[in-house]
XYZ file of C-alpha atoms in Angstrom:
632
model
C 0.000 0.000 0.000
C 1.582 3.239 -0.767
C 1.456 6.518 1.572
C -1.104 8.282 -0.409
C -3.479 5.212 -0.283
C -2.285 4.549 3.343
C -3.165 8.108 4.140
C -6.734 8.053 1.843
C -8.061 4.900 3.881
C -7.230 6.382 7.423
C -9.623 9.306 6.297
C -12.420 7.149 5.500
C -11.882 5.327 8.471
C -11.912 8.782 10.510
C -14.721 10.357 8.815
C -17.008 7.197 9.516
C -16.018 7.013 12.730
C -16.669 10.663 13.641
C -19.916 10.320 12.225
C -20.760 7.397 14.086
C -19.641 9.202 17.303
C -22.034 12.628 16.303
C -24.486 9.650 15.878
C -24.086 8.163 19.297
C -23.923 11.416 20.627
C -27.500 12.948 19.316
C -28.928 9.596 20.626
C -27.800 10.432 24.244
C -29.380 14.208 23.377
C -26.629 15.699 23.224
C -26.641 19.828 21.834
C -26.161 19.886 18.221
C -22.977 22.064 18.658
C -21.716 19.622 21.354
C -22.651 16.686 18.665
C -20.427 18.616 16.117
C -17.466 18.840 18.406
C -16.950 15.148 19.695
C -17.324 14.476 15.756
C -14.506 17.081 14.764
C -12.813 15.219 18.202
C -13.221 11.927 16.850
C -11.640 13.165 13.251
C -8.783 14.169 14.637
C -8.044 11.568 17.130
C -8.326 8.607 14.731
C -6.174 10.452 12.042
C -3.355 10.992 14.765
C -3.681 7.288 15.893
C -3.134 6.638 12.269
C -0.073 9.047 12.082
C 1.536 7.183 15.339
C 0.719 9.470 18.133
C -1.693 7.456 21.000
C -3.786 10.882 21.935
C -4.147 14.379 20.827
C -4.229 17.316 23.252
C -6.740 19.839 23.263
C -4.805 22.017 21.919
C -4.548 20.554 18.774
C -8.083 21.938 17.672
C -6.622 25.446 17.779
C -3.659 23.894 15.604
C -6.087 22.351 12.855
C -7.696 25.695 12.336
C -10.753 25.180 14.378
C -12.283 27.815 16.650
C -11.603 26.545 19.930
C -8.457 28.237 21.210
C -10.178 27.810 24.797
C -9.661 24.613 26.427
C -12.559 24.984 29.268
C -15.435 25.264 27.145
C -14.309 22.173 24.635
C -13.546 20.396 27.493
C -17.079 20.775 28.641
C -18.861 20.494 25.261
C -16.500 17.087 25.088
C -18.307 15.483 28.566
C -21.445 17.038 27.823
C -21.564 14.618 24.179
C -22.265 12.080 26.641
C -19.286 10.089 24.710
C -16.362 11.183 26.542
C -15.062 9.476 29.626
C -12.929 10.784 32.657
C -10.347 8.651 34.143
C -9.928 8.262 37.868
C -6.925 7.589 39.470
C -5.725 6.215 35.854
C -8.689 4.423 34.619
C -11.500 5.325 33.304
C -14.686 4.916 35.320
C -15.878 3.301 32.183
C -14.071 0.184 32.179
C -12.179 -1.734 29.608
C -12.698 -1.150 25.993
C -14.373 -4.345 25.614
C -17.239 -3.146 28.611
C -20.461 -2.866 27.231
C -21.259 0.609 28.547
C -17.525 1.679 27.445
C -17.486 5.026 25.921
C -15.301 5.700 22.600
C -13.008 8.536 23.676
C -11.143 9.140 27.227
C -10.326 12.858 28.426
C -7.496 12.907 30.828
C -6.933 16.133 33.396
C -3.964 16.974 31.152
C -6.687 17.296 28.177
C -4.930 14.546 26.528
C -7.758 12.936 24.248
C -7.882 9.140 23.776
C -9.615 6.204 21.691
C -10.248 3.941 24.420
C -8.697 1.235 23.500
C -4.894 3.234 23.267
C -5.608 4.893 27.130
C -6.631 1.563 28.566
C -3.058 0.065 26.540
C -1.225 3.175 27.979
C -2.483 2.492 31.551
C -1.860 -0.939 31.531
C 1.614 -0.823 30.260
C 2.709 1.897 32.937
C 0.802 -0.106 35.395
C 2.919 -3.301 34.198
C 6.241 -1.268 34.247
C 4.878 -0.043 37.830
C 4.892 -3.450 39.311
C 7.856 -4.645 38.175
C 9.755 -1.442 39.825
C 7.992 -2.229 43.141
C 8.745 -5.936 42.775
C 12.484 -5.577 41.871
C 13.486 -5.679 44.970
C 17.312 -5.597 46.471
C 19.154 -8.313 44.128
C 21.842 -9.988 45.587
C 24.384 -11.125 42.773
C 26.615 -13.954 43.940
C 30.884 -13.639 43.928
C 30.766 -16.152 41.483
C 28.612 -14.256 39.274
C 30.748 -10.573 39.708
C 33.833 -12.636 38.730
C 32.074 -14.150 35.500
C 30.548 -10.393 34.655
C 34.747 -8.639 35.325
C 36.239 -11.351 33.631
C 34.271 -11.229 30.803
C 34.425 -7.396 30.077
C 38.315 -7.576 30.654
C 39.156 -7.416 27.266
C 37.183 -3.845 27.012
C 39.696 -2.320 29.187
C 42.378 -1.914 26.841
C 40.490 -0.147 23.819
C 38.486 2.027 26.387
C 42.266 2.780 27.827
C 41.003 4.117 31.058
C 37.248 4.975 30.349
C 34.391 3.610 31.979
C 32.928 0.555 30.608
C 28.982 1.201 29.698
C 29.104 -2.511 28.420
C 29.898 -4.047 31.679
C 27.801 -1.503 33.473
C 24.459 -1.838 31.865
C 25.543 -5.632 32.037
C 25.446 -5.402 36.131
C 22.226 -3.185 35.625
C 20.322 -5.711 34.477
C 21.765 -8.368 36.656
C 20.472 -5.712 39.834
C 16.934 -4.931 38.241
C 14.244 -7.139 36.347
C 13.798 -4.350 33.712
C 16.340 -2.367 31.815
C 16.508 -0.705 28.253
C 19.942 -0.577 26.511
C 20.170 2.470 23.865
C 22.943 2.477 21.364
C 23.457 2.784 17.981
C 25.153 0.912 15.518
C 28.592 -0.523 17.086
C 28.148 0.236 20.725
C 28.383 -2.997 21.328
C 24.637 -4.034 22.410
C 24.850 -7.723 21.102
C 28.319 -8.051 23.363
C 26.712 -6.496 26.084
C 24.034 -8.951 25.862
C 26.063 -12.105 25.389
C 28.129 -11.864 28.075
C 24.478 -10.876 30.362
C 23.228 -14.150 29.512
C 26.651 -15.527 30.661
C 25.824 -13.869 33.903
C 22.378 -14.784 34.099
C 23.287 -18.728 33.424
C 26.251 -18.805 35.877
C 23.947 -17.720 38.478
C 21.438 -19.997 37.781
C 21.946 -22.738 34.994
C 18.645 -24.039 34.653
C 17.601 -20.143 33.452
C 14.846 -19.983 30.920
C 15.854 -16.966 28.508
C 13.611 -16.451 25.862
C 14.899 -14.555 22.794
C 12.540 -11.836 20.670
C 12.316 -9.606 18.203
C 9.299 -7.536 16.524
C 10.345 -8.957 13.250
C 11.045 -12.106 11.649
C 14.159 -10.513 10.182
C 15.523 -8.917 13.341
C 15.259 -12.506 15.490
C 17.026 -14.308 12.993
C 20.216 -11.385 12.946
C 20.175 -11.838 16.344
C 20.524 -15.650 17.005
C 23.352 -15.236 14.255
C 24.830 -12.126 16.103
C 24.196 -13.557 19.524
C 26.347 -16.841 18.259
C 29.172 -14.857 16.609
C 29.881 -12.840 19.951
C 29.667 -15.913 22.150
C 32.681 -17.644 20.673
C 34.960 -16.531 23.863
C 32.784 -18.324 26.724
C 33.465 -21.355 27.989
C 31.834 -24.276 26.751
C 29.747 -25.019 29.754
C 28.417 -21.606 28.976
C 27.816 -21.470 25.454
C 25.824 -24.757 25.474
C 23.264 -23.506 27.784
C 22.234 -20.229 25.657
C 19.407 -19.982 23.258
C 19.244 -21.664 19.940
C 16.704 -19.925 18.658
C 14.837 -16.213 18.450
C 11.391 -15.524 18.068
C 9.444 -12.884 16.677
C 7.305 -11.478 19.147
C 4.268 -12.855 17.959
C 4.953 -16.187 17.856
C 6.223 -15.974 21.110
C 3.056 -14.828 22.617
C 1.060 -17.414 20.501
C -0.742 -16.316 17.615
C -4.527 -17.078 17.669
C -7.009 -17.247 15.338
C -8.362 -14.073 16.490
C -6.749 -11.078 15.774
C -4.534 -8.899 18.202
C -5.142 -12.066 20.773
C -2.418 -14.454 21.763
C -1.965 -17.495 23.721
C 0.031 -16.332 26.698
C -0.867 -13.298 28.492
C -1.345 -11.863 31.816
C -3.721 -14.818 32.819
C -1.069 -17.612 31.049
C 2.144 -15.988 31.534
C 5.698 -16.914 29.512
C 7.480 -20.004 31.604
C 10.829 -17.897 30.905
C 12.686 -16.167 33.677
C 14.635 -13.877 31.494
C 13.615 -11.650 27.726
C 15.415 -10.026 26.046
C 14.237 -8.221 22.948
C 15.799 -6.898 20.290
C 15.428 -3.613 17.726
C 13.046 -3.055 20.513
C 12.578 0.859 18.863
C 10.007 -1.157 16.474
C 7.904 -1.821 19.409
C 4.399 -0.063 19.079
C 2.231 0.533 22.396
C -0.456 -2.138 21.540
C 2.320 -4.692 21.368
C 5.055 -3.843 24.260
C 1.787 -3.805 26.483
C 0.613 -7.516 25.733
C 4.164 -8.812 25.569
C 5.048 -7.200 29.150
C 1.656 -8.081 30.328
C 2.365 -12.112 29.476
C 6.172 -12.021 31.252
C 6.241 -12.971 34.753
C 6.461 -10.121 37.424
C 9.688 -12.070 38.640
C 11.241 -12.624 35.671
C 13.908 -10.094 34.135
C 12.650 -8.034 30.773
C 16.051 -6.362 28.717
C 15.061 -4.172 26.025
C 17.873 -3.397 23.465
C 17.397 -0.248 20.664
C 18.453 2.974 19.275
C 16.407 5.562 20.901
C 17.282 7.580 17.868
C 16.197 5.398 14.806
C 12.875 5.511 13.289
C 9.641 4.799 15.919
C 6.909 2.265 15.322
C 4.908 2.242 12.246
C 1.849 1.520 14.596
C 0.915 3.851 17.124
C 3.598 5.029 19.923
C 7.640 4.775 20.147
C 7.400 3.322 23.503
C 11.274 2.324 23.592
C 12.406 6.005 22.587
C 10.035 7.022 25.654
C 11.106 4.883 27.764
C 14.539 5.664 27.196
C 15.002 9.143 27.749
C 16.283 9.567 31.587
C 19.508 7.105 32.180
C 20.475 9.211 35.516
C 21.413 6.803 38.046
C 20.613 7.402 41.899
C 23.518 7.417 44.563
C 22.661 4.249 46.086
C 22.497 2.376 42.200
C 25.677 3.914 41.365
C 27.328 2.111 44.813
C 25.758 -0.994 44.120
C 26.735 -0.588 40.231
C 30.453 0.402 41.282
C 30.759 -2.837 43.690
C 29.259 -5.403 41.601
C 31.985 -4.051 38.471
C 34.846 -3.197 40.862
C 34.762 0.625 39.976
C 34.937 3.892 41.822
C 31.522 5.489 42.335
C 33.375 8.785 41.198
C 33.828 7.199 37.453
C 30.401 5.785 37.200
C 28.767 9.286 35.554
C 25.591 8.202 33.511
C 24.874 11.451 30.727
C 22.174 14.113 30.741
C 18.964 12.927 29.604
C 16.332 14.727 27.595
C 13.244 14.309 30.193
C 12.091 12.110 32.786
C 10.334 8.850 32.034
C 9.772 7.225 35.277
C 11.941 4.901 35.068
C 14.742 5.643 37.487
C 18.085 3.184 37.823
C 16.549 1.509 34.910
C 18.024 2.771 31.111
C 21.524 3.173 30.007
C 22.607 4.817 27.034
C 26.071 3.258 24.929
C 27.852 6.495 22.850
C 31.413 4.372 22.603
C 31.544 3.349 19.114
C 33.486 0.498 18.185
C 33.052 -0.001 14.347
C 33.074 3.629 13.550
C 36.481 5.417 14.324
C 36.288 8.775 16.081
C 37.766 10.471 13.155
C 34.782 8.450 10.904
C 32.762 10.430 8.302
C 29.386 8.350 8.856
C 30.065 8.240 12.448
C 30.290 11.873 12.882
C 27.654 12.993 10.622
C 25.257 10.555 11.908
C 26.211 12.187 15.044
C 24.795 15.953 13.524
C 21.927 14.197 12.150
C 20.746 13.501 16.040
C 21.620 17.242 16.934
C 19.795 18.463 14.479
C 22.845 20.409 12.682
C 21.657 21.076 9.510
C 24.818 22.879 8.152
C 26.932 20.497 9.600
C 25.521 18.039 7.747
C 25.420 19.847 4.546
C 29.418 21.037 4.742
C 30.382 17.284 5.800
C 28.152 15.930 2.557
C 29.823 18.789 -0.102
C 32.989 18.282 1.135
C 35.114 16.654 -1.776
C 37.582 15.372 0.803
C 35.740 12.777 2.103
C 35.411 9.794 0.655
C 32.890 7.776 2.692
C 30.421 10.187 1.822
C 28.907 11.211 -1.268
C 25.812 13.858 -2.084
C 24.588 13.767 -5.341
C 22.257 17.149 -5.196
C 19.238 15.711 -7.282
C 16.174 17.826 -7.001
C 14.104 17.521 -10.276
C 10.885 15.649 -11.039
C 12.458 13.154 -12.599
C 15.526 11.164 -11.392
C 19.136 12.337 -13.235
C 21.611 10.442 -14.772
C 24.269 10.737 -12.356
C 21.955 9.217 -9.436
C 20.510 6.561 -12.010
C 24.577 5.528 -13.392
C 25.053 5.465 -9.343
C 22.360 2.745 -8.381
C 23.701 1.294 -11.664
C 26.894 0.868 -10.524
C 26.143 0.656 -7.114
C 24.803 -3.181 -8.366
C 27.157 -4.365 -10.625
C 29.266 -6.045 -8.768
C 26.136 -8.275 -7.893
C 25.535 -8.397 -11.665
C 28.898 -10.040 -11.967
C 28.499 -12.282 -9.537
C 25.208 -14.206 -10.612
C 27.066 -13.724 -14.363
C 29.869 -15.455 -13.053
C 28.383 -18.818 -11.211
C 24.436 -18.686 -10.773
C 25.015 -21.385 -8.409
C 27.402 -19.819 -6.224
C 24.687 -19.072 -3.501
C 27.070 -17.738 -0.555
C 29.263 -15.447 -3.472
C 25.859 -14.257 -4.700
C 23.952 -13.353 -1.432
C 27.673 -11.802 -0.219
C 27.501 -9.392 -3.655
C 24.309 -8.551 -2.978
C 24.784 -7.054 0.537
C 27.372 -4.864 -0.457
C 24.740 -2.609 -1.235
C 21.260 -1.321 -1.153
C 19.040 1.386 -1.967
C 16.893 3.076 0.787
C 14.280 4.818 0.152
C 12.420 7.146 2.526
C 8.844 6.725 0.711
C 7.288 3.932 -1.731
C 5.844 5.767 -4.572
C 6.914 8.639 -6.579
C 10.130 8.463 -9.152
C 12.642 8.330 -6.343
C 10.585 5.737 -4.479
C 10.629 1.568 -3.965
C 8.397 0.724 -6.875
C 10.106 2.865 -9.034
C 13.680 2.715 -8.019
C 12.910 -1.466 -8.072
C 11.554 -1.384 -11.852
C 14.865 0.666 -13.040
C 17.295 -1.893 -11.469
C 15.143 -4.520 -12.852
C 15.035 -3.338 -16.080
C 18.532 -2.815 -16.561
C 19.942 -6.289 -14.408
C 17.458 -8.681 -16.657
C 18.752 -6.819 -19.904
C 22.413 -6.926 -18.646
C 22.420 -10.415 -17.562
C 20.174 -12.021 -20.462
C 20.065 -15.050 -18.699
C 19.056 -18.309 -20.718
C 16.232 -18.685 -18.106
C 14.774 -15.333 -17.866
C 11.630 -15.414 -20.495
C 11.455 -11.425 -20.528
C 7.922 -10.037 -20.470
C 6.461 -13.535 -19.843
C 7.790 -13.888 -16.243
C 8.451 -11.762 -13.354
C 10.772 -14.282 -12.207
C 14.233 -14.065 -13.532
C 17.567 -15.350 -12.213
C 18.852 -12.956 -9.620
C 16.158 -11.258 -8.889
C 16.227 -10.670 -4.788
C 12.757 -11.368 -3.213
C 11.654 -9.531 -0.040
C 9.031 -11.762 2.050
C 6.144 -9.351 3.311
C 4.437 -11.764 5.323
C 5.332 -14.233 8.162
C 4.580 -17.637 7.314
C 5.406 -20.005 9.934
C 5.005 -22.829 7.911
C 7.750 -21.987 5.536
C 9.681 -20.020 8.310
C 9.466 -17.301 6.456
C 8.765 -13.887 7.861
C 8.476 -10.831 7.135
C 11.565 -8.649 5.894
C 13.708 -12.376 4.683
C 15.281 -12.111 1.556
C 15.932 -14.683 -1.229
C 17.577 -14.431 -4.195
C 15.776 -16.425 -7.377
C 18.785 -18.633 -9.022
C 18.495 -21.849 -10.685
C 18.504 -25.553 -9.041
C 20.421 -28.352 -9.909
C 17.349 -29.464 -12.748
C 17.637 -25.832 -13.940
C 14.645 -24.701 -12.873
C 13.650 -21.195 -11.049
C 13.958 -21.670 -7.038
C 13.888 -18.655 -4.125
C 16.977 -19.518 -2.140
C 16.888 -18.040 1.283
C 20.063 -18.225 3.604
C 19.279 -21.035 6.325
C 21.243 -21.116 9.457
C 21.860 -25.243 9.663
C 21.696 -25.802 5.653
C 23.384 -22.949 4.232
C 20.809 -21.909 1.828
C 17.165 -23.387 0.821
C 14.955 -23.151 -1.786
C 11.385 -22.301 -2.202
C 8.783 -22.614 -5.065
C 8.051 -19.490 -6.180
C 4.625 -20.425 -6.112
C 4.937 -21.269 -2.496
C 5.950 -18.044 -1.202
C 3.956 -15.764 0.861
C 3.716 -12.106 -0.060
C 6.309 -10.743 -1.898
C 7.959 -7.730 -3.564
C 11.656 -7.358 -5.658
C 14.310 -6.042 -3.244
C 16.650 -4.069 -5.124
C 15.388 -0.700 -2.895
C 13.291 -1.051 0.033
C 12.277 1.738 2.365
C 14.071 2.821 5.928
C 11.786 0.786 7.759
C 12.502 -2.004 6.126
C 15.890 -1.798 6.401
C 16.136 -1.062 10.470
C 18.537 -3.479 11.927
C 20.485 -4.114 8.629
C 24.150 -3.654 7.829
C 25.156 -3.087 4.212
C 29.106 -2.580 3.113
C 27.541 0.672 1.036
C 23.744 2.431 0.929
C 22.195 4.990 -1.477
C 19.529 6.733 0.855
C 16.680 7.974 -2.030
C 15.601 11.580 -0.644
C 12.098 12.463 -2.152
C 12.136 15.879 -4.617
C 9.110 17.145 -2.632
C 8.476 17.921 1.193
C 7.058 14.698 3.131
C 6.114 14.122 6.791
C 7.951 11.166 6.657
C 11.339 13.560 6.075
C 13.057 13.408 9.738
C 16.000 13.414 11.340
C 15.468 9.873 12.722
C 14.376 8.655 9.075
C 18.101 10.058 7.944
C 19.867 8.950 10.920
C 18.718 5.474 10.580
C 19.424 4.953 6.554
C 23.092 6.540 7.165
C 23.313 4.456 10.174
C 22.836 1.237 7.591
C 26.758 1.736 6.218
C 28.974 0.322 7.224
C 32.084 1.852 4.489
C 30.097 4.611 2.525
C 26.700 6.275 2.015
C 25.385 7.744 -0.626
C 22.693 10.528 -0.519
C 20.704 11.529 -3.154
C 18.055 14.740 -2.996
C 17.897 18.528 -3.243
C 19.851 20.717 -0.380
C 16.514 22.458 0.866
C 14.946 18.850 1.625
C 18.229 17.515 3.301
C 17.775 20.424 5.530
C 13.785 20.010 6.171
C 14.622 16.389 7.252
C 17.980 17.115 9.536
C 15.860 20.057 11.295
C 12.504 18.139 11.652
C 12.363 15.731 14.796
C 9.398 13.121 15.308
C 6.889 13.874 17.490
C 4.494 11.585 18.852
C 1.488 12.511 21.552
C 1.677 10.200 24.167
C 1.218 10.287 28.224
C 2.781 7.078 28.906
C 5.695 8.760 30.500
C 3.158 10.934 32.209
C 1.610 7.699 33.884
C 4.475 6.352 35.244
C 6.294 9.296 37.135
C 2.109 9.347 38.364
C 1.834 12.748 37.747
C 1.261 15.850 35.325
C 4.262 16.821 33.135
C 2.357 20.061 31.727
C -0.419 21.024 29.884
C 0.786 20.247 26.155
C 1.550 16.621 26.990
C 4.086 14.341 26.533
C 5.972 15.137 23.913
C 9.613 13.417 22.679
C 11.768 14.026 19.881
């Protein structure tokens, strides 16, 4: 579905729910101008749940252009509708969505505005989160267990040459608490971090049940092979006990046949003591509330993301909220300091941008170790966060650098030097399904040197257009004995993105095959396989599917590519933002090229997302102003 149809059917949806709400409203006799402003309401709150945010404020009708600059009079017209529910205490005196006498919209005493359904999920999550502070207790962690966690971090002590070790802190962190979020961005070390955790976690208790999730298909599967590739340095006795497997999120809950409901939940909790869950930034408010909601209050929850990439596509960023306050308390930092065999003094966590309730409970890792500090993509994914336009404009038209490359491309159409780019940028994969079409490993290796990202779908810089070009040119390039031309979409090489899980096929959402011949010559989807190497799939077998020469940013969170071409639109877009540019840089590993007009570049470095949420709001358990809770 592209943005514009995306976008066209969340109006519809809006519009007949608004006018089912002035409906519902004239039934209970409600004034006809009090009628027409739970409808306007209702407009606006479903289109905002649609854009991400999980409330509006009141204020928001003044923003839209409608005549209510006075909060105290909508507020009233909003109760008198007879549709609008107060909470009390933090829940409304309605009930649960699913109540028969629930009412459709919830008015909180910051006049943030609600569906139902996304204040009871906000309540319930900070109600989870709540407990589990209450419950953590004073953890005791065995000698046996501080010698495994300052043994294994030893080898940080000579790169960080006398700097503290965040690894090895947020390590004891979560060995002291039963809930802690990790924030760091590509090559701060997360996945080591978390590897030598579970270490921790299975010395002091062997028997340990440690489940392993992502929100994607995609993202579990990097992170059993990451998880494995960082583990090669513990002992035996060790690396035998930790998980073989990652799930995505959904099929660790249990899907059911009925939609948004799973098997486990907080009436059939998890049997795991520990979760950890990774690229937990994709986590939308809906979700994180059911999965924390199914984990066991006594278990330990570790949440590992980049607070700065790209939120949810549903509604909330829950992670990014949750992660902006890692100040430690005095007494954390002395318990912190003894379990790693530090000073208290050296233990000094960095300012955070607001308060989420969450105290002794986030830590944020800024050492990279796959950038360099002198690194072009390190530092100007670093003025990408700080919103420095100009910096990021000099670094890109600098003709110094070579890591970097701007090709300023505004016109309607796409030019020739961005088109012989993308060109280029794929002909060393070209070569390599010319060379030996059964080479699987040589071919999947050639094609993750690099990657277009795109920030929108549609359009002539977009995935469906971007896709058709490379198409176009690799089928005429290659003329492959097999590929029948207009006849077929399938073709050898052709990558294949998967765009829904299938469990049957293990196939989920975000894999990628390549199409290549088998050994009777005909067309198969190979798909790298962790204990086989590479398997094959009938075409005709696969789930949904799209070519993956481009894909968007959100597709591409988590990934690593030697090289990326990030695909600015030649228009303005709301989906333009600094965490949209952050993340595609973020995807290089060696070089990054971007391609879009100056002016645009500049829109996206200086716009931040915002999303309307109170979650943060709930937890600290009281008001944190009248506009809401806002992040960026």
């Amino acid at each position: 579905m592209t943005m514009q149809s995306a976008t066209n059917t969340a109006q519809i949806l809006a519009e007949a729910f608004s006018a089912r709400a002035r409906h519902w409203a004239e039934e209970l006799g409600a004034s006809e101008i009090s009628a027409q402003v739970v409808q306007r309401a209702a407009f606006l709150v479903s289109m905002a749940v649609s854009a991400g945010h999980v409330c509006i404020h009141l204020d928001d009708f003044a923003a839209s252009g409608d005549a209510y600059s006075d909060r105290a009079p909508l507020r009233r017209r909003l109760f008198e509708s007879g549709i609008v529910g107060r909470p009390i205490c933090g829940t409304p005196i309605v009930g649960t969505p699913e109540a028969r006498d629930a009412l459709p919209l919830i008015l909180d005493a910051e006049d943030r505005l609600y569906l139902h359904r996304y204040f009871d999920y906000e309540c319930r999550l900070a109600s989870c989160l709540v407990r589990r502070r209450s419950a953590a207790g004073s953890t005791v962690i065995a000698g046996n267990v501080k010698e495994r966690l300052n043994a294994l971090f030893a080898g940080n002590e000579q790169m960080l040459a006398g700097s503290t070790d965040w690894q090895k802190i947020a390590a004891a962190m979560a060995l002291l608490g039963n809930v802690t979020i990790i924030s760091g961005g590509p090559g701060t070390g997360k996945t080591t971090t978390v590897v030598n955790l579970l270490a921790c976690l299975l010395e002091q208790n062997p028997e340990a049940r440690i489940a392993l999730a992502a929100p994607t298909g995609k993202a579990a599967a990097r992170m059993t092979e990451a998880l494995r590739q960082r583990a090669v340095h513990l002992p035996q006795e060790l690396l035998s006990k930790l998980p073989r497997e990652s799930f995505t999120i959904h099929r660790l809950l249990g899907v059911t046949p009925r939609r948004g409901e799973f098997r486990h939940h907080a009436d059939n909790l998890l049997p795991i003591d520990a979760l950890v869950v990774d690229e937990a930034s994709m986590l939308d408010l809906a979700l994180a509330t059911k999965l924390f909601e199914a984990v066991p209050l006594a278990a330990r929850i570790i949440l590992l993301g980049d607070k700065d990439q790209l939120a949810a596509v549903e509604s909330g960023a829950v992670f990014a909220e949750l992660s902006t306050d890692p100040s430690l308390s005095a007494d954390r930092v002395e318990r912190i300091a003894s379990v790693c065999n530090l000073r208290p003094e050296n233990i000094l966590a960095v300012a955070g941008i607001g308060k989420s309730g969450l105290p002794d409970q986030v830590v944020w890792l800024t050492r990279n170790f796959r950038f360099s500090v002198d690194s072009s993509i390190g530092r100007i994914a670093a003025e990408i966060n700080a919103g420095n336009a100009a910096a990021v404009i000099g670094r890109l038209s600098s003709p110094a650098d070579e890591s970097l490359q701007w090709i300023d491309d505004g016109g309607p159409a796409l030019g020739q030097a961005a088109i012989g780019k993308i060109i280029t940028g794929y002909s060393t994969y070209l070569d390599a399904v010319r060379a030996d079409d059964r080479n699987h490993v040589a071919i999947t290796d050639a094609f993750n040197g690099f990657r277009t990202l795109c920030a929108v779908r549609d359009g002539s810089r977009g995935v469906e257009a971007i896709n058709l070009l490379v198409s176009r040119h690799f089928r005429r390039a290659l003329d492959h004995p097999l590929d029948l031309g207009g006849r077929s979409e399938w073709y050898p090489g052709r990558p294949v993105m998967v765009s829904r899980n299938d469990y049957v096929l293990k196939l989920f959402n975000g894999d990628i095959g390549i199409v290549l011949p088998d050994q009777a010559g005909a067309l198969v989807v190979y798909f790298p396989d962790r204990e086989s190497g590479f398997r094959g799939v009938a075409p005709i077998r696969l789930p949904e599917h799209e070519t993956a020469f481009a894909m968007t940013v959100h597709k591409a969170q988590g990934s690593e590519f030697d090289e990326v071409l990030v695909m600015v639109p030649s228009e303005s877009n709301r989906v333009l933002t600094r965490e949209l540019l952050y993340t595609a840089i973020t995807r290089a590993k060696r070089h990054a090229t971007i391609v879009g007009p100056g002016s645009l570049l500049d829109e996206s470095v200086s716009r931040s997302t915002v999303r309307r949420s109170g979650l943060a709001a709930r937890l600290q358990g009281h008001s944190v102003g009248a506009a809401g809770r806002e992040f960026s």
